[in-house]
Coordinates of C-alpha atoms and ligand atoms in Angstrom, one line a residue:
M1 CA -14.6 27.3 -7.2
T2 CA -16.2 26.1 -10.4
S3 CA -17.8 22.7 -10.6
K4 CA -14.9 21.5 -12.8
G5 CA -12.5 22.7 -10.1
G6 CA -14.5 20.8 -7.5
K7 CA -14.4 17.6 -9.5
E8 CA -10.7 18.0 -10.1
S9 CA -9.9 18.4 -6.4
D10 CA -12.1 15.4 -5.6
A11 CA -10.3 13.4 -8.2
L12 CA -6.9 14.4 -6.7
A13 CA -8.1 13.7 -3.2
R14 CA -8.9 10.1 -4.3
A15 CA -5.6 9.7 -6.1
F16 CA -3.6 10.9 -3.1
G17 CA -5.7 8.7 -0.8
A18 CA -4.9 5.6 -2.8
L19 CA -1.2 6.3 -2.6
V20 CA -1.2 7.3 1.1
E21 CA -3.2 4.2 1.9
G22 CA -0.9 1.9 -0.1
L23 CA 2.2 3.4 1.6
T24 CA 0.6 3.1 5.0
F25 CA -0.4 -0.5 4.4
Y26 CA 3.1 -1.6 3.1
D27 CA 4.9 0.2 5.9
L28 CA 2.7 -1.5 8.6
A29 CA 2.9 -4.8 6.8
N30 CA 6.7 -4.6 6.6
V31 CA 6.9 -4.0 10.4
A32 CA 4.3 -6.7 11.3
V33 CA 5.8 -9.6 9.4
A34 CA 8.9 -11.6 10.3
E35 CA 9.7 -13.6 7.2
M36 CA 12.5 -11.9 5.4
R37 CA 11.3 -12.5 1.8
V38 CA 7.9 -11.1 2.7
K39 CA 9.4 -8.1 4.5
V40 CA 11.5 -7.4 1.4
A41 CA 8.5 -7.6 -0.9
F42 CA 6.5 -5.2 1.3
E43 CA 9.5 -2.9 1.5
E44 CA 9.9 -2.7 -2.2
L45 CA 6.1 -2.2 -2.8
G46 CA 6.1 0.6 -0.2
R47 CA 9.1 2.2 -1.9
R48 CA 7.2 2.3 -5.2
K49 CA 4.2 3.9 -3.5
K50 CA 6.4 6.6 -1.9
E51 CA 8.0 7.3 -5.3
Q52 CA 4.6 7.6 -7.0
L53 CA 3.4 9.9 -4.1
G54 CA 6.4 12.1 -4.7
R55 CA 5.6 12.4 -8.4
L56 CA 1.9 13.4 -7.7
E57 CA 3.0 15.9 -5.0
G58 CA 5.4 17.4 -7.6
V59 CA 2.5 18.6 -9.7
A60 CA -0.3 18.9 -7.2
G61 CA 1.3 20.2 -4.1
S62 CA 0.9 19.0 -0.5
G63 CA -2.4 20.9 0.1
A64 CA -4.2 18.3 -2.0
K65 CA -2.4 15.5 -0.1
A66 CA -3.9 16.9 3.1
A67 CA -7.4 16.3 1.7
A68 CA -6.6 12.7 0.8
V69 CA -9.5 10.3 0.9
M70 CA -8.5 6.7 1.4
P71 CA -10.4 4.4 -0.9
G72 CA -10.3 1.2 1.3
I73 CA -8.5 -0.8 -1.3
Y74 CA -5.7 -2.1 0.9
P75 CA -6.6 -4.4 3.9
I76 CA -5.1 -2.0 6.5
N77 CA -7.0 -3.6 9.4
V78 CA -5.0 -6.9 8.8
V79 CA -1.7 -5.2 9.6
S80 CA -2.6 -2.2 11.8
K81 CA -2.7 -4.3 15.0
V82 CA -0.5 -7.1 16.3
E83 CA -1.4 -9.6 18.9
C84 CA 0.8 -11.6 21.4
Y85 CA 0.3 -15.2 20.5
V86 CA 1.0 -16.3 24.1
C87 CA -1.6 -14.2 25.9
G88 CA -3.5 -12.3 23.2
F89 CA -2.4 -8.8 24.3
A90 CA -3.1 -6.4 21.4
A91 CA -0.8 -3.5 20.4
D92 CA -0.6 -1.0 17.5
T93 CA 1.8 -2.3 14.8
K94 CA 3.3 1.2 14.8
A95 CA 4.2 0.7 18.5
M96 CA 5.1 -3.0 18.4
P97 CA 6.6 -3.8 21.8
N98 CA 10.0 -5.5 22.2
T99 CA 8.5 -7.6 25.0
C100 CA 4.9 -8.2 25.8
P101 CA 3.9 -5.8 28.6
N102 CA 1.3 -8.4 29.8
C103 CA 3.2 -11.7 29.8
G104 CA 6.8 -10.8 29.0
A105 CA 7.0 -12.8 25.8
A106 CA 9.7 -11.7 23.3
R107 CA 8.9 -9.5 20.3
Y108 CA 8.5 -12.4 17.9
A109 CA 5.3 -13.3 19.7
F110 CA 3.8 -10.3 18.0
E111 CA 5.0 -11.1 14.5
K112 CA 2.4 -11.9 11.9
E113 CA 2.6 -14.6 9.3
I114 CA 1.7 -13.4 5.9
A115 CA 2.6 -15.7 3.0
L116 CA 4.6 -14.3 0.1
T117 CA 1.8 -15.4 -2.2
K118 CA -0.6 -13.3 -0.2
A119 CA 1.7 -10.3 -0.4
W120 CA 1.7 -10.5 -4.2
E121 CA -2.0 -11.2 -4.4
I122 CA -2.7 -8.0 -2.5
A123 CA -0.2 -6.1 -4.8
A124 CA -1.8 -7.5 -8.0
E125 CA -5.4 -6.7 -6.9
A126 CA -4.4 -3.2 -5.6
G127 CA -2.5 -2.5 -8.9
R128 CA -5.6 -3.3 -11.0
K129 CA -7.9 -1.2 -8.8
L130 CA -5.4 1.7 -8.6
A131 CA -5.0 1.7 -12.4
I132 CA -8.8 2.3 -12.7
L133 CA -8.9 4.9 -10.0
F134 CA -6.0 6.9 -11.5
G135 CA -7.6 6.6 -14.9
E136 CA -10.8 8.1 -13.5
S137 CA -8.9 10.8 -11.7
A138 CA -7.1 11.7 -14.9
A139 CA -10.4 12.1 -16.7
H140 CA -11.4 14.8 -14.2
S141 CA -8.0 16.6 -14.3
G142 CA -6.1 18.7 -16.7
G143 CA -2.6 19.8 -17.6
R144 CA 0.4 18.2 -15.9
T145 CA -1.7 16.7 -13.2
K146 CA -3.6 14.7 -15.8
A147 CA -0.4 13.6 -17.5
V148 CA 1.0 12.4 -14.2
L149 CA -2.2 10.6 -13.2
E150 CA -2.2 8.8 -16.6
E151 CA 1.4 7.9 -16.0
L152 CA 0.5 6.5 -12.6
A153 CA -2.4 4.5 -14.1
R154 CA 0.0 2.9 -16.6
D155 CA 2.5 2.3 -13.7
E156 CA -0.1 0.4 -11.7
E157 CA -1.1 -1.7 -14.7
G158 CA 2.6 -2.7 -15.0
Q159 CA 2.9 -3.4 -11.3
A160 CA -0.3 -5.6 -11.4
V161 CA 1.2 -7.6 -14.3
Q162 CA 4.5 -7.9 -12.5
A163 CA 2.8 -9.0 -9.2
A164 CA 0.7 -11.6 -11.1
R165 CA 3.9 -12.9 -12.7
Q166 CA 5.5 -13.3 -9.2
L167 CA 2.4 -15.2 -8.1
D168 CA 2.6 -17.6 -11.1
E169 CA 6.3 -18.3 -10.3
L170 CA 5.5 -19.0 -6.7
R171 CA 2.6 -21.3 -7.6
T172 CA 4.6 -23.5 -10.1
Ligands
ZN1 ZN1 1.7 -11.7 25.9

């Protein structure tokens, strides 16, 4: 593999990682929170990540996706575990129990409170960072992959602006 090829596959691994990380974060956040408006926001944000991932897979194939390197942009640790507020029993969000196996509390004892403003703050910040990351990945890529990465960068800029607007509305 030439050095340009190496750089291109690194760039792709980072781009895939950013989307996989975003999708993972929003999916977990959607399960962990109870408040309907916050759930809906996370669901919609996750749906966009899934759609972007599909676009990148369309040009780069799933082999590159397997090499995904997560950039650590999304606060996954905030949503990957849930804790029973009655007894402190911790569980993986992916396997959130219907009743606490330790104290018998109902499922809602595990639900997290994440404010809607926090959800849009995360989305705005991630959007700005992903726009830069995709721009850099595009610079190391060519052909249709480059075009899609540039498109994704513009997409993220738009999503960051939209998230910031949602935040403004919530704060006024
Ligand atoms: Zn418990």
